[in-house]
Structures are given as C-alpha cells and as structure tokens.
Amino acid sequence: MKITEVNFNTTHRNLLLQSAIAIIAALLFIPFLGGVHLFDWDEINFAECAREMIVSHNYLNVQIDFKPFWEKPPLFIWMQVLSMKAFGINEFAARFPNAVCGIITLLVIFNIGKKLFDERFGLWWVIVYAGSILPHFYFRSGIIDPWFNLLIFIAIWFFVQLNTNTGVISPGKRFLYAALWGSFTGLAILTKGPTALLIIGLVASIAYLPHLLSLVKIKSRFLKNPPLFTLRFLDILVFFLFTIIIGGSWFLVQIMSGHADMVQKFILYQVRLFTIPDAGHGGHWSYHFLVLLIGVFPASLFALMRFRVPQAQELNQRRFHFIMLILFWVVLILFTIVKTKIVHYSSLCYLPLTFLAAAAIHDLLNGTLKWRKWLSALLLFFAALFSILVAAVPFIEKYKASIIDSGIIKDDFAVANLQAQVSWTGFEWLIGLFLLVMVIYAVILANRNRIGQALKTLFIATTVFIAAVIIIFPYRIEKYSQRAVIDFYKSKASEHCYVLNSGFFSYAPLFYTQKMPDDCALPMWLFTGNIDRPFYLVLKEPHYNEWKQNIPAMKVLYKKNGFVFLARYPESAPKE
C-alpha cells in the first residue's frame, strides 16, 4: 500500500510540474503574438505560403505568388494552415505553431533532464532555456527553425536511447528506438530539408567513430576509455528505412505527380545556400560564434564552464553530455562553413548550449563547480551592454534631427526611415536598468556563496527583461522599418487592384493585400498596357529618384518614411 501511495504521489507531482511548465510557457509565448506585423522575409514568406494553400485549396504543393516554391518542404506550412483555419489568416495564427513548439520543447527538455539527472536538473534546463534571449524570442516568431530544431533534437535523443545500457535493451525496444530516430529525422526533413539528415548523420557518425576505431585495433593508441556509442547494422537499416519512408514521402509524391523539376530545384537551392551567400546574407567566419555568445545570454556564459564531459557523471549522463557537445560543434562549424549567414541558422545550438548551462548550474548548486570571477565580470558586462542598447533606442527619436543633420548615416533610405513618428514613453530605459540592477544583485549573492538565490534572481530578471522588450520594442521599431508600407498594402486588401514593389524584395504585398490568383499580371503590361483595374507601385525613395522619368504615367500618391507610393488607373476610371 505504501509503495502504491509513493508511486501515486510521484505521478501526481510529476503531472503538476509538467502542467505548471506548460501553463507558464503558454503565458510566456502566446500573449501579444499578433501585436506586431509579420517581418520580411521569412515570417511573411511562410505565412503567405500557408495563405495561398488555403486560397488555392492546393495543400500538396508549396506556392508563393501562386507559383511553385521549391525552397521549403510543406510540414511547417501545414501547421500554419491548421492554425489559420482555427484563428484566421493573421499574424497570431502564423506565429501560434511556434508558441506550441515552445511549450512542447520545455516539456521535452524537462523530461530528458529529469530522466538523465533529476527533477531539479530538468527544471533548471527549462528555466535556462526560457530565460535566455534568442531561445525565448524564437518561440514568438513565425519562422520554421523552432520546429526543425526540436525534431532534430528528439531524433538525436532516440539515437542516444539506442545506446542506453547497451545489451540490456530488448530487440523490440531497439527496433522502436531506431524507428523513432528515423521517423523524427524524416519529419525534420519534411520541415526544412535534407540539412536535417546531414546534421543527424554527422552527429551519429562522430559519436560512433570511437567504436569504429576500437574495431580496427587502434583503441589503445587513440582511446583512453571504452566507446560510449555503438550501433548495429540493423539499427542503421531501420533508421534509413523510416527516414526514407517519412522524409521522402512528399518528394516521392512530387515526382510521381510530374513535379520532378521541383525536387531538382529544391536540391539545387540547398546546395546554393552552402556555397554562396544567399540574398546578400554573407558575413565573417566568427558570425555565429558572436550570435551564440551574445544572443543566448546568460546561458552561453554558464555553458562555457561545461565544455568538457565531467568524469564524475554517470555513464548515461556522460553519453548525453558528449552528444550535446558533438551536436553543438557540428552545427556551429557547419554553418560557419556555409556562406549564407543568417541568425537562425545556428539556432539548433540553443538546445545543447542550454543543456551545458544547466549542467554547470547543477554542479554549482551541488558544490562540485565554483562560481568564477570571470563569470561575474561577463554577466555584468553583457547586462550593461543590453541595458545601454535598450536605453539608447528611444533616444534615437529624441535626437533624430541631430543624428540626421550630423551626416553619420550615409544611407538615404535609413535617414528617411528615421522620419517616422514614433511615440516613446521615455521610461523604456527602466527595463534595461532593471536588468542591470538585478544582475548586480545576483553577482553580490553569488559572491556571498548564496548560489541558488543568485541563479533564481538572474534568470527571473532575464525572463522579465525579455518579455518586456518583446512587448514594448518591436511594435515601435517596426514603425521605423516597415509600418508605412505594410499599412499601404493593408489599405488595398479590399480593393480590386494590382500591387507591386520594385527596387526591393518583399513578400508583404502578397500577404497584406491578400493577393488572389487573378491579381497576377505581367509588369510591362501594368506600366504601359490598357489595364483593367488600378495599379499601385511601391518604391524606396532613392530608387524612385533614380528612375522616375521612366514612369511618367504614374501618379505619386504620397511619400512616407522612405517609401514612395504611386498609382496608375485604367483609362475609363476616374483619377483622383
């Protein structure tokens, strides 16, 4: 009876904890999701693909501007379609799948942390993930990567499970783990493409390499300890079988339906991303190192303390720690090599990086790791940096006339953006001050050896700081960048017309004008032909000044924040 009561109490406590994590995650990631317009390119791109699926009733093929779009597979787009069916075609619906992903991710890492270490470790991993800047922010976005990362992470977890207590796992469980390893790899491929297989394959191969070395009798020379990971031929066979069945299903359907050219273009696009900077997104080789160090504050600083596998860990803990290190370096090195540099390309590193941070915190609390002076110094430095940045942004509005007159900004379009009328309260700097004061207090607590209180203070402060910044800043910053043009597109959503932009790339006119298939027309006809409805053109002001003589038939409606809005009407239509 006592054993039954203990089991019931444990199950009840676990259920309560997971319910609390889910509720808190929902409160962190769901409110104000639709408070700001979608941003070009990725957010609007994927949302527009989902909208066009709904409009065209073509749920098999991904489209953009009602033309085949071969850059991404459909799984995430299908999630957005379901969300839009439930909540309507809007910003909230486009971002809601990632809020759900955030809830699931925190539950997954809690359960893995608890299984490998203990309940406290799982909770700290959740706190670290939710309290770090970019990991938190990405669950409030409408991009593919949060789901892509989660599916890869779960696939790798099942690879690790194949090696947990090797020799004890029954054949049925081995088959199940290998099948799930392959299934989640396949789902990741359907989410963003074959990069998933490349990453998972590299991680598994590197983990398996020590075992291969031991097989060829060079263990004594290269290996001090027995290999942590072993695989059987049947495991690999089952993995590839389920990867191909699930990951290749959509591609096979495309080929069978006569769209083999789509698959070919998709593959060529993936190769191009790896070989040349896409759409001008180049950068220095250190780009992702800096993104992770600064953007995953404060987890990145704690993670620096656990970039080696502690020998004191149990075997299964060491296996997972080792695989997280491999995953981190594979992703970081891979996307350092890749010519295209975009912030979210290294976002898969957030999971291993926050695990390493949680491992460091676990050992700090156990007393097996000491709080270092350099950690205090870096925490204070980055807190001060973020505080200054948050305080500085509102002052741009106050001193923008002086900034413009000084000539510091050489980009005419950026100067025009600053003309936007943005209302700041003048108290936004308090958010940055709050972070700095709380981090100072946390460091003081740590120096007094009150590590638990210091850590709680730090991560509560960063979570509140991130939430406040997300609620207050994007709405206002958008007014400088894209609000004027988005408002124009939205104003044309109910009008039967043509809308184009020129001189800059944007998916916004498609999504926000709610473009329909019959709204497509050849540009030359729109400029010179006998058009059947109004035609509106959006240019950046510097671009308009360069070639306004080429469009004499178009009337300037108005200029705003760096954009010029023009119109051409049918001959029979009344002109304003």
Coordinates of C-alpha atoms in Angstrom, one line a residue:
M1 CA 0.0 0.0 0.0
K2 CA 2.8 2.4 0.9
I3 CA 4.6 1.7 -2.5
T4 CA 1.3 2.4 -4.3
E5 CA 0.9 5.7 -2.4
V6 CA 4.5 6.7 -3.2
N7 CA 4.0 5.9 -6.9
F8 CA 0.7 7.9 -6.9
N9 CA 2.3 10.9 -5.2
T10 CA 5.3 10.8 -7.6
T11 CA 3.0 10.6 -10.6
H12 CA 0.8 13.3 -9.2
R13 CA 3.8 15.6 -8.5
N14 CA 5.2 15.0 -12.0
L15 CA 1.8 15.8 -13.6
L16 CA 1.5 19.0 -11.6
L17 CA 5.1 20.1 -12.5
Q18 CA 4.5 19.4 -16.2
S19 CA 1.2 21.2 -16.1
A20 CA 2.8 24.2 -14.4
I21 CA 5.6 24.3 -17.1
A22 CA 3.0 24.1 -19.9
I23 CA 0.9 26.9 -18.4
I24 CA 3.9 29.2 -17.7
A25 CA 5.3 28.5 -21.2
A26 CA 1.9 29.4 -22.7
L27 CA 1.9 32.7 -20.7
L28 CA 5.4 33.5 -21.9
F29 CA 4.9 32.6 -25.6
I30 CA 1.3 33.2 -26.5
P31 CA 0.2 36.6 -25.3
F32 CA 0.7 39.5 -27.8
L33 CA 1.7 37.1 -30.6
G34 CA -0.2 39.2 -33.1
G35 CA 0.7 42.5 -31.6
V36 CA 3.1 43.4 -34.5
H37 CA 3.0 42.7 -38.2
L38 CA 5.0 39.9 -39.7
F39 CA 8.5 40.8 -40.7
D40 CA 10.1 40.2 -44.1
W41 CA 11.4 37.9 -45.3
D42 CA 10.9 34.6 -43.6
E43 CA 7.9 35.3 -41.4
I44 CA 5.8 36.7 -44.3
N45 CA 7.2 34.2 -46.7
F46 CA 5.9 31.1 -44.8
A47 CA 2.7 32.8 -43.8
E48 CA 2.0 33.7 -47.4
C49 CA 2.7 30.1 -48.5
A50 CA 0.1 28.9 -45.9
R51 CA -2.4 31.6 -47.1
E52 CA -2.0 30.5 -50.7
M53 CA -2.6 26.9 -49.8
I54 CA -5.9 27.9 -48.2
V55 CA -6.9 30.2 -51.1
S56 CA -6.0 27.7 -53.9
H57 CA -7.0 24.5 -52.0
N58 CA -3.7 23.1 -53.1
Y59 CA -2.4 21.5 -49.9
L60 CA 0.2 19.3 -51.6
N61 CA 2.4 21.9 -53.3
V62 CA 4.0 24.9 -51.7
Q63 CA 3.5 28.1 -53.6
I64 CA 4.5 31.7 -53.4
D65 CA 2.7 34.3 -55.6
F66 CA 0.7 31.3 -56.8
K67 CA 3.8 29.9 -58.5
P68 CA 5.7 26.8 -57.4
F69 CA 8.0 27.4 -54.4
W70 CA 10.8 24.9 -54.1
E71 CA 12.8 26.3 -51.2
K72 CA 11.0 24.6 -48.4
P73 CA 9.0 21.4 -47.8
P74 CA 5.5 21.7 -46.5
L75 CA 5.3 20.4 -42.9
F76 CA 5.6 23.7 -41.1
I77 CA 3.4 25.4 -43.7
W78 CA 0.7 22.7 -43.0
M79 CA 0.9 23.6 -39.3
Q80 CA 0.3 27.3 -40.2
V81 CA -2.6 26.3 -42.4
L82 CA -4.2 24.5 -39.5
S83 CA -3.6 27.5 -37.2
M84 CA -5.1 29.9 -39.8
K85 CA -8.1 27.6 -40.2
A86 CA -8.6 28.0 -36.4
F87 CA -7.7 31.6 -35.9
G88 CA -8.0 33.3 -39.3
I89 CA -5.3 34.5 -41.7
N90 CA -3.4 36.8 -39.4
E91 CA -0.1 37.3 -37.5
F92 CA -1.3 35.4 -34.4
A93 CA -2.1 32.3 -36.5
A94 CA 1.2 32.5 -38.3
R95 CA 3.2 32.5 -35.1
F96 CA 1.0 30.2 -33.0
P97 CA 2.6 26.9 -34.1
N98 CA 6.0 28.1 -32.7
A99 CA 4.3 29.1 -29.4
V100 CA 3.1 25.5 -29.2
C101 CA 6.6 24.3 -30.2
G102 CA 7.9 26.4 -27.2
I103 CA 5.5 24.6 -24.8
I104 CA 6.5 21.2 -26.2
T105 CA 10.2 22.0 -26.2
L106 CA 10.2 23.0 -22.5
L107 CA 8.3 19.8 -21.6
V108 CA 10.7 17.7 -23.6
I109 CA 13.9 19.1 -22.1
F110 CA 12.3 18.9 -18.6
N111 CA 11.6 15.2 -19.1
I112 CA 15.0 14.4 -20.6
G113 CA 16.8 16.3 -17.8
K114 CA 14.8 14.5 -15.2
K115 CA 15.4 11.1 -16.7
L116 CA 19.1 11.6 -17.0
F117 CA 19.8 13.5 -13.8
D118 CA 16.9 14.5 -11.6
E119 CA 13.9 16.7 -11.3
R120 CA 15.9 19.8 -10.3
F121 CA 18.1 19.5 -13.4
G122 CA 15.1 19.3 -15.6
L123 CA 13.6 22.4 -14.1
W124 CA 16.8 24.4 -14.4
W125 CA 17.1 23.4 -18.0
V126 CA 13.6 24.8 -18.6
I127 CA 14.4 28.0 -16.6
V128 CA 17.7 28.5 -18.5
Y129 CA 16.1 28.0 -21.9
A130 CA 13.1 30.3 -21.2
G131 CA 15.4 32.9 -19.6
S132 CA 17.9 33.3 -22.4
I133 CA 17.3 35.9 -25.1
L134 CA 17.2 34.2 -28.5
P135 CA 15.7 30.8 -27.4
H136 CA 12.8 32.7 -25.8
F137 CA 12.3 35.1 -28.7
Y138 CA 12.2 32.4 -31.4
F139 CA 9.1 30.8 -30.0
R140 CA 7.3 34.1 -30.6
S141 CA 8.3 34.2 -34.3
G142 CA 6.7 32.7 -37.4
I143 CA 9.8 31.0 -38.8
I144 CA 10.5 27.3 -39.4
D145 CA 13.5 26.8 -37.2
P146 CA 12.0 26.1 -33.8
W147 CA 10.1 23.0 -35.1
F148 CA 13.1 22.0 -37.2
N149 CA 15.4 22.1 -34.2
L150 CA 13.0 20.3 -31.9
L151 CA 12.5 17.4 -34.4
I152 CA 16.3 17.0 -34.9
F153 CA 16.8 17.1 -31.1
I154 CA 14.2 14.4 -30.5
A155 CA 15.7 12.3 -33.3
I156 CA 19.2 12.5 -31.6
W157 CA 17.6 11.7 -28.3
F158 CA 16.3 8.4 -29.7
F159 CA 19.8 7.7 -31.1
V160 CA 21.2 8.1 -27.6
Q161 CA 18.5 5.8 -26.3
L162 CA 19.8 3.1 -28.5
N163 CA 23.0 3.2 -26.5
T164 CA 21.5 3.4 -23.0
N165 CA 22.5 0.3 -21.2
T166 CA 23.6 -1.4 -24.4
G167 CA 23.0 -5.1 -24.3
V168 CA 20.0 -4.8 -21.9
I169 CA 17.6 -3.3 -24.4
S170 CA 15.2 -5.8 -25.9
P171 CA 15.1 -6.3 -29.7
G172 CA 11.6 -4.8 -29.7
K173 CA 12.8 -1.6 -28.0
R174 CA 15.9 -1.4 -30.2
F175 CA 13.6 -1.5 -33.2
L176 CA 11.3 1.1 -31.7
Y177 CA 14.2 3.5 -30.9
A178 CA 15.8 3.1 -34.3
A179 CA 12.4 3.6 -36.0
L180 CA 11.7 6.8 -33.9
W181 CA 15.3 8.0 -34.6
G182 CA 14.5 7.7 -38.3
S183 CA 10.9 9.0 -38.1
F184 CA 11.8 12.2 -36.4
T185 CA 14.7 12.7 -38.9
G186 CA 12.1 12.2 -41.6
L187 CA 9.8 14.8 -40.1
A188 CA 12.7 17.3 -39.8
I189 CA 13.4 16.7 -43.5
L190 CA 9.8 17.5 -44.3
T191 CA 10.1 20.6 -42.2
K192 CA 13.1 22.3 -43.7
G193 CA 15.0 19.8 -45.9
P194 CA 17.9 17.4 -46.1
T195 CA 20.1 19.5 -43.8
A196 CA 18.4 17.6 -41.0
L197 CA 19.8 14.3 -42.3
L198 CA 23.3 15.9 -42.8
I199 CA 23.3 17.2 -39.2
I200 CA 22.0 14.0 -37.6
G201 CA 24.3 11.8 -39.8
L202 CA 27.3 13.8 -38.8
V203 CA 26.4 13.7 -35.1
A204 CA 25.8 9.9 -35.1
S205 CA 29.0 9.3 -37.2
I206 CA 31.2 11.3 -34.9
A207 CA 29.7 9.6 -31.8
Y208 CA 30.2 6.2 -33.4
L209 CA 33.8 6.9 -34.6
P210 CA 35.5 5.7 -31.3
H211 CA 33.7 2.3 -31.7
L212 CA 34.9 2.0 -35.3
L213 CA 38.5 2.8 -34.1
S214 CA 38.3 0.1 -31.5
L215 CA 37.1 -2.4 -34.1
V216 CA 40.3 -1.8 -36.2
K217 CA 42.5 -2.4 -33.2
I218 CA 43.8 1.2 -32.6
K219 CA 41.8 1.6 -29.4
S220 CA 45.0 1.6 -27.2
R221 CA 46.6 4.4 -29.2
F222 CA 43.6 6.8 -29.6
L223 CA 41.1 5.9 -26.9
K224 CA 41.5 6.1 -23.1
N225 CA 38.0 4.8 -22.3
P226 CA 35.6 2.3 -24.0
P227 CA 33.4 3.9 -26.7
L228 CA 30.2 5.5 -25.4
F229 CA 28.2 4.7 -28.6
T230 CA 27.8 1.5 -30.5
L231 CA 25.4 0.7 -33.4
R232 CA 24.3 -2.5 -35.1
F233 CA 23.7 -2.8 -38.8
L234 CA 20.0 -3.4 -38.2
D235 CA 19.7 -0.1 -36.2
I236 CA 21.2 1.8 -39.2
L237 CA 19.0 -0.1 -41.6
V238 CA 15.8 0.6 -39.6
F239 CA 16.9 4.3 -39.3
F240 CA 17.3 4.8 -43.0
L241 CA 14.1 2.9 -43.8
F242 CA 11.9 5.2 -41.7
T243 CA 13.9 8.3 -42.7
I244 CA 13.2 7.5 -46.4
I245 CA 9.6 6.5 -45.8
I246 CA 8.7 9.6 -43.9
G247 CA 11.2 12.2 -45.1
G248 CA 11.0 11.1 -48.7
S249 CA 7.2 10.7 -48.9
W250 CA 6.4 14.2 -50.1
F251 CA 9.3 14.3 -52.5
L252 CA 8.2 10.9 -54.0
V253 CA 4.6 12.2 -54.4
Q254 CA 6.0 15.3 -56.2
I255 CA 8.0 13.1 -58.6
M256 CA 5.0 10.8 -59.2
S257 CA 2.7 13.7 -59.9
G258 CA 5.1 15.0 -62.6
H259 CA 6.9 17.6 -60.5
A260 CA 10.4 16.1 -60.6
D261 CA 11.7 19.5 -61.6
M262 CA 10.5 20.9 -58.3
V263 CA 12.6 18.3 -56.4
Q264 CA 15.6 19.1 -58.6
K265 CA 15.3 22.8 -58.0
F266 CA 14.9 22.2 -54.2
I267 CA 18.1 20.2 -54.1
L268 CA 20.0 22.8 -56.1
Y269 CA 18.7 25.6 -53.8
Q270 CA 20.0 23.7 -50.8
V271 CA 23.4 23.3 -52.4
R272 CA 23.5 27.1 -53.3
L273 CA 22.9 28.0 -49.6
F274 CA 26.0 26.1 -48.7
T275 CA 28.2 27.5 -51.4
I276 CA 27.3 31.2 -52.0
P277 CA 25.8 33.9 -49.8
D278 CA 22.1 33.9 -50.4
A279 CA 20.4 37.3 -51.0
G280 CA 23.4 39.2 -49.7
H281 CA 23.4 37.4 -46.3
G282 CA 27.2 37.0 -46.1
G283 CA 29.4 37.5 -43.1
H284 CA 32.6 36.9 -41.2
W285 CA 33.5 33.4 -40.1
S286 CA 33.0 34.5 -36.5
Y287 CA 29.4 35.5 -37.1
H288 CA 27.7 32.5 -35.4
F289 CA 30.2 32.4 -32.5
L290 CA 29.2 36.0 -31.6
V291 CA 25.5 35.4 -32.2
L292 CA 25.5 32.5 -29.7
L293 CA 27.7 34.2 -27.2
I294 CA 25.7 37.4 -27.1
G295 CA 22.2 36.2 -28.2
V296 CA 22.0 33.3 -25.9
F297 CA 22.8 35.4 -22.8
P298 CA 23.0 34.4 -20.0
A299 CA 23.0 30.6 -20.8
S300 CA 26.1 31.0 -23.1
L301 CA 28.2 32.2 -20.2
F302 CA 27.4 29.3 -17.9
A303 CA 27.8 26.9 -20.8
L304 CA 31.5 27.9 -21.0
M305 CA 32.1 26.1 -17.8
R306 CA 30.9 22.7 -19.1
F307 CA 32.5 22.3 -22.5
R308 CA 34.2 19.1 -21.2
V309 CA 32.4 16.0 -20.0
P310 CA 32.8 15.6 -16.3
Q311 CA 34.2 12.2 -15.4
A312 CA 32.1 12.2 -12.2
Q313 CA 28.9 11.9 -14.3
E314 CA 27.2 8.6 -14.6
L315 CA 27.6 6.7 -17.9
N316 CA 24.2 7.8 -19.4
Q317 CA 24.8 11.3 -18.3
R318 CA 28.3 11.3 -20.0
R319 CA 26.8 9.9 -23.1
F320 CA 24.2 12.7 -23.4
H321 CA 26.7 15.4 -22.4
F322 CA 29.1 14.1 -25.1
I323 CA 26.4 14.0 -27.8
M324 CA 25.3 17.6 -26.9
L325 CA 28.9 18.7 -27.4
I326 CA 29.0 17.0 -30.7
L327 CA 25.7 18.5 -31.8
F328 CA 26.8 22.0 -30.8
W329 CA 30.1 21.8 -32.7
V330 CA 28.6 20.1 -35.7
V331 CA 26.0 22.9 -36.1
L332 CA 28.4 25.7 -35.3
I333 CA 31.2 24.5 -37.6
L334 CA 28.7 23.6 -40.4
F335 CA 27.1 27.0 -40.5
T336 CA 30.4 28.7 -40.1
I337 CA 31.5 27.0 -43.3
V338 CA 28.2 27.8 -45.0
K339 CA 28.5 31.1 -47.0
T340 CA 25.0 32.3 -46.1
K341 CA 25.0 33.9 -42.7
I342 CA 21.6 34.3 -41.0
V343 CA 21.0 34.5 -37.3
H344 CA 18.6 31.5 -37.0
Y345 CA 21.0 29.1 -39.0
S346 CA 22.8 28.4 -35.7
S347 CA 19.6 28.2 -33.6
L348 CA 19.9 24.4 -33.2
C349 CA 22.8 25.2 -30.9
Y350 CA 20.4 26.7 -28.4
L351 CA 19.4 23.2 -27.1
P352 CA 22.9 21.8 -26.4
L353 CA 24.1 25.2 -25.2
T354 CA 21.3 25.5 -22.6
F355 CA 22.0 21.9 -21.6
L356 CA 25.6 22.7 -20.9
A357 CA 24.5 25.8 -18.9
A358 CA 22.0 23.6 -16.9
A359 CA 24.8 21.1 -16.3
A360 CA 27.0 23.9 -15.0
I361 CA 24.2 25.2 -12.8
H362 CA 23.6 21.7 -11.5
D363 CA 27.2 21.4 -10.4
L364 CA 27.3 24.9 -9.0
L365 CA 24.4 24.0 -6.8
N366 CA 26.0 20.7 -5.8
G367 CA 29.2 22.4 -4.9
T368 CA 31.3 20.4 -7.5
L369 CA 31.8 23.6 -9.5
K370 CA 32.8 27.0 -8.2
W371 CA 31.4 30.4 -9.3
R372 CA 34.3 32.2 -11.0
K373 CA 35.2 35.9 -11.1
W374 CA 35.2 35.9 -14.9
L375 CA 31.6 34.7 -14.8
S376 CA 30.6 37.6 -12.7
A377 CA 32.5 40.0 -14.9
L378 CA 30.9 38.8 -18.1
L379 CA 27.4 38.7 -16.6
L380 CA 27.9 42.4 -15.6
F381 CA 29.4 43.3 -18.9
F382 CA 26.6 41.8 -21.0
A383 CA 23.9 43.1 -18.7
A384 CA 25.4 46.6 -19.0
L385 CA 25.6 46.2 -22.8
F386 CA 21.9 45.2 -23.1
S387 CA 20.9 48.0 -20.7
I388 CA 22.7 50.6 -22.8
L389 CA 21.1 49.3 -26.0
V390 CA 17.6 49.3 -24.5
A391 CA 18.1 52.8 -23.2
A392 CA 19.6 54.1 -26.4
V393 CA 16.8 53.1 -28.8
P394 CA 14.2 55.5 -27.5
F395 CA 16.8 58.3 -27.5
I396 CA 17.1 58.0 -31.3
E397 CA 13.6 59.6 -31.5
K398 CA 14.5 62.4 -29.2
Y399 CA 17.8 63.3 -31.0
K400 CA 17.0 62.1 -34.5
A401 CA 17.2 65.6 -36.0
S402 CA 20.7 66.0 -34.7
I403 CA 21.6 62.4 -35.9
I404 CA 20.3 63.2 -39.4
D405 CA 22.0 66.6 -39.6
S406 CA 25.3 65.1 -38.5
G407 CA 25.6 63.0 -41.6
I408 CA 26.6 59.9 -39.7
I409 CA 24.1 57.9 -41.5
K410 CA 25.1 57.6 -45.2
D411 CA 22.1 55.5 -46.4
D412 CA 19.4 57.9 -47.7
F413 CA 16.7 55.3 -47.1
A414 CA 17.7 54.8 -43.5
V415 CA 17.6 58.6 -43.0
A416 CA 14.1 58.6 -44.4
N417 CA 13.1 55.8 -42.1
L418 CA 14.0 58.0 -39.1
Q419 CA 11.4 60.5 -40.2
A420 CA 8.7 58.1 -38.9
Q421 CA 6.7 59.5 -36.0
V422 CA 7.2 57.0 -33.1
S423 CA 5.8 57.6 -29.6
W424 CA 8.1 56.5 -26.8
T425 CA 7.1 56.9 -23.1
G426 CA 10.6 58.0 -22.0
F427 CA 10.6 55.3 -19.4
E428 CA 11.8 52.4 -21.5
W429 CA 15.3 52.8 -20.1
L430 CA 13.9 51.4 -16.8
I431 CA 13.7 47.9 -18.4
G432 CA 17.5 48.0 -19.0
L433 CA 18.1 49.4 -15.6
F434 CA 16.0 46.7 -14.0
L435 CA 18.2 44.0 -15.7
L436 CA 21.4 45.6 -14.7
V437 CA 20.4 46.1 -11.1
M438 CA 19.1 42.5 -10.8
V439 CA 22.3 41.1 -12.3
I440 CA 24.4 43.2 -9.9
Y441 CA 22.3 41.8 -7.1
A442 CA 22.7 38.3 -8.4
V443 CA 26.5 38.7 -8.5
I444 CA 26.6 40.0 -5.0
L445 CA 24.5 37.0 -3.8
A446 CA 26.9 34.6 -5.7
N447 CA 30.0 36.3 -4.0
R448 CA 28.3 35.6 -0.7
N449 CA 28.0 32.0 -1.7
R450 CA 24.2 32.1 -2.0
I451 CA 24.3 30.5 -5.4
G452 CA 20.7 29.2 -5.5
Q453 CA 19.3 32.7 -4.8
A454 CA 21.7 34.3 -7.2
L455 CA 20.7 32.0 -10.1
K456 CA 17.0 32.4 -9.4
T457 CA 17.4 36.2 -9.3
L458 CA 19.4 36.2 -12.5
F459 CA 17.0 34.1 -14.6
I460 CA 13.8 35.7 -13.3
A461 CA 15.3 39.0 -14.2
T462 CA 16.3 37.9 -17.7
T463 CA 12.9 36.4 -18.4
V464 CA 11.1 39.5 -17.3
F465 CA 13.5 41.6 -19.3
I466 CA 13.0 39.6 -22.5
A467 CA 9.2 39.6 -22.1
A468 CA 9.1 43.4 -21.6
V469 CA 11.4 44.1 -24.5
I470 CA 9.3 41.8 -26.8
I471 CA 6.1 43.6 -25.8
I472 CA 7.4 47.2 -26.0
F473 CA 10.1 47.4 -28.6
P474 CA 9.2 45.5 -31.9
Y475 CA 5.9 47.5 -32.3
R476 CA 7.7 50.8 -32.2
I477 CA 10.8 49.7 -34.1
E478 CA 8.5 48.4 -36.9
K479 CA 7.3 52.0 -37.3
Y480 CA 10.7 53.0 -38.4
S481 CA 11.3 50.0 -40.7
Q482 CA 8.1 48.7 -42.4
R483 CA 4.9 50.1 -40.9
A484 CA 4.3 52.7 -43.6
V485 CA 4.5 50.2 -46.4
I486 CA 2.5 47.5 -44.5
D487 CA -0.3 50.0 -43.8
F488 CA -0.4 50.8 -47.5
Y489 CA -0.7 47.2 -48.5
K490 CA -3.4 46.5 -46.0
S491 CA -5.4 49.5 -47.3
K492 CA -5.5 47.8 -50.7
A493 CA -6.7 44.4 -49.4
S494 CA -10.3 45.1 -50.1
E495 CA -9.7 46.9 -53.5
H496 CA -9.7 45.0 -56.8
C497 CA -6.3 46.1 -58.0
Y498 CA -2.7 45.2 -58.8
V499 CA 0.1 46.0 -56.3
L500 CA 3.8 45.6 -57.0
N501 CA 7.0 46.7 -55.3
S502 CA 10.2 47.5 -57.2
G503 CA 13.8 48.1 -56.2
F504 CA 13.5 46.0 -53.1
F505 CA 12.4 42.4 -52.4
S506 CA 9.3 41.8 -50.2
Y507 CA 6.6 39.2 -49.7
A508 CA 4.5 41.8 -47.8
P509 CA 2.4 42.9 -50.9
L510 CA 1.3 39.3 -51.3
F511 CA 0.2 38.6 -47.8
Y512 CA -1.1 42.0 -46.8
T513 CA -3.0 42.9 -49.9
Q514 CA -4.5 39.3 -49.8
K515 CA -3.4 38.8 -53.4
M516 CA -5.5 36.4 -55.4
P517 CA -4.5 34.3 -58.5
D518 CA -6.3 36.7 -60.9
D519 CA -4.3 39.6 -59.4
C520 CA -1.2 38.4 -61.2
A521 CA -0.1 40.3 -64.4
L522 CA 3.0 41.0 -66.5
P523 CA 4.8 44.1 -65.2
M524 CA 5.3 45.7 -68.6
W525 CA 1.5 45.5 -69.3
L526 CA 0.9 47.1 -65.9
F527 CA 3.2 50.0 -66.8
T528 CA 2.1 50.6 -70.4
G529 CA -0.9 48.4 -71.3
N530 CA -4.6 49.1 -71.2
I531 CA -5.1 47.9 -67.6
D532 CA -8.4 46.7 -66.3
R533 CA -8.1 47.9 -62.7
P534 CA -5.9 50.3 -60.6
F535 CA -2.2 49.5 -60.4
Y536 CA -0.2 50.6 -57.4
L537 CA 3.6 50.6 -57.2
V538 CA 5.8 51.0 -54.1
L539 CA 9.4 52.2 -54.4
K540 CA 12.1 53.1 -52.0
E541 CA 12.6 56.9 -52.3
P542 CA 16.2 56.7 -53.5
H543 CA 15.2 54.2 -56.2
Y544 CA 12.3 56.4 -57.3
N545 CA 14.6 59.4 -57.7
E546 CA 16.8 57.3 -60.0
W547 CA 14.2 56.3 -62.5
K548 CA 11.1 58.4 -62.0
Q549 CA 11.5 59.7 -65.6
N550 CA 10.8 56.1 -66.8
I551 CA 7.3 56.0 -65.3
P552 CA 5.7 59.3 -66.3
A553 CA 2.3 57.7 -66.5
M554 CA 2.3 57.0 -62.8
K555 CA 1.0 59.5 -60.2
V556 CA 2.7 59.9 -56.9
L557 CA 0.1 59.4 -54.2
Y558 CA 2.3 60.2 -51.3
K559 CA 5.8 59.6 -49.7
K560 CA 6.3 58.3 -46.2
N561 CA 9.3 57.1 -44.2
G562 CA 11.4 56.4 -47.2
F563 CA 8.8 54.8 -49.4
V564 CA 7.1 56.3 -52.4
F565 CA 3.5 55.2 -53.3
L566 CA 2.4 55.6 -56.9
A567 CA -0.7 54.8 -58.9
R568 CA -1.9 54.2 -62.5
Y569 CA -5.6 53.9 -63.3
P570 CA -7.5 52.4 -66.2
E571 CA -8.4 55.0 -68.9
S572 CA -12.1 54.8 -68.0
A573 CA -11.5 55.1 -64.3
P574 CA -11.9 58.5 -62.5
K575 CA -8.5 59.9 -61.4
E576 CA -8.0 61.3 -58.0

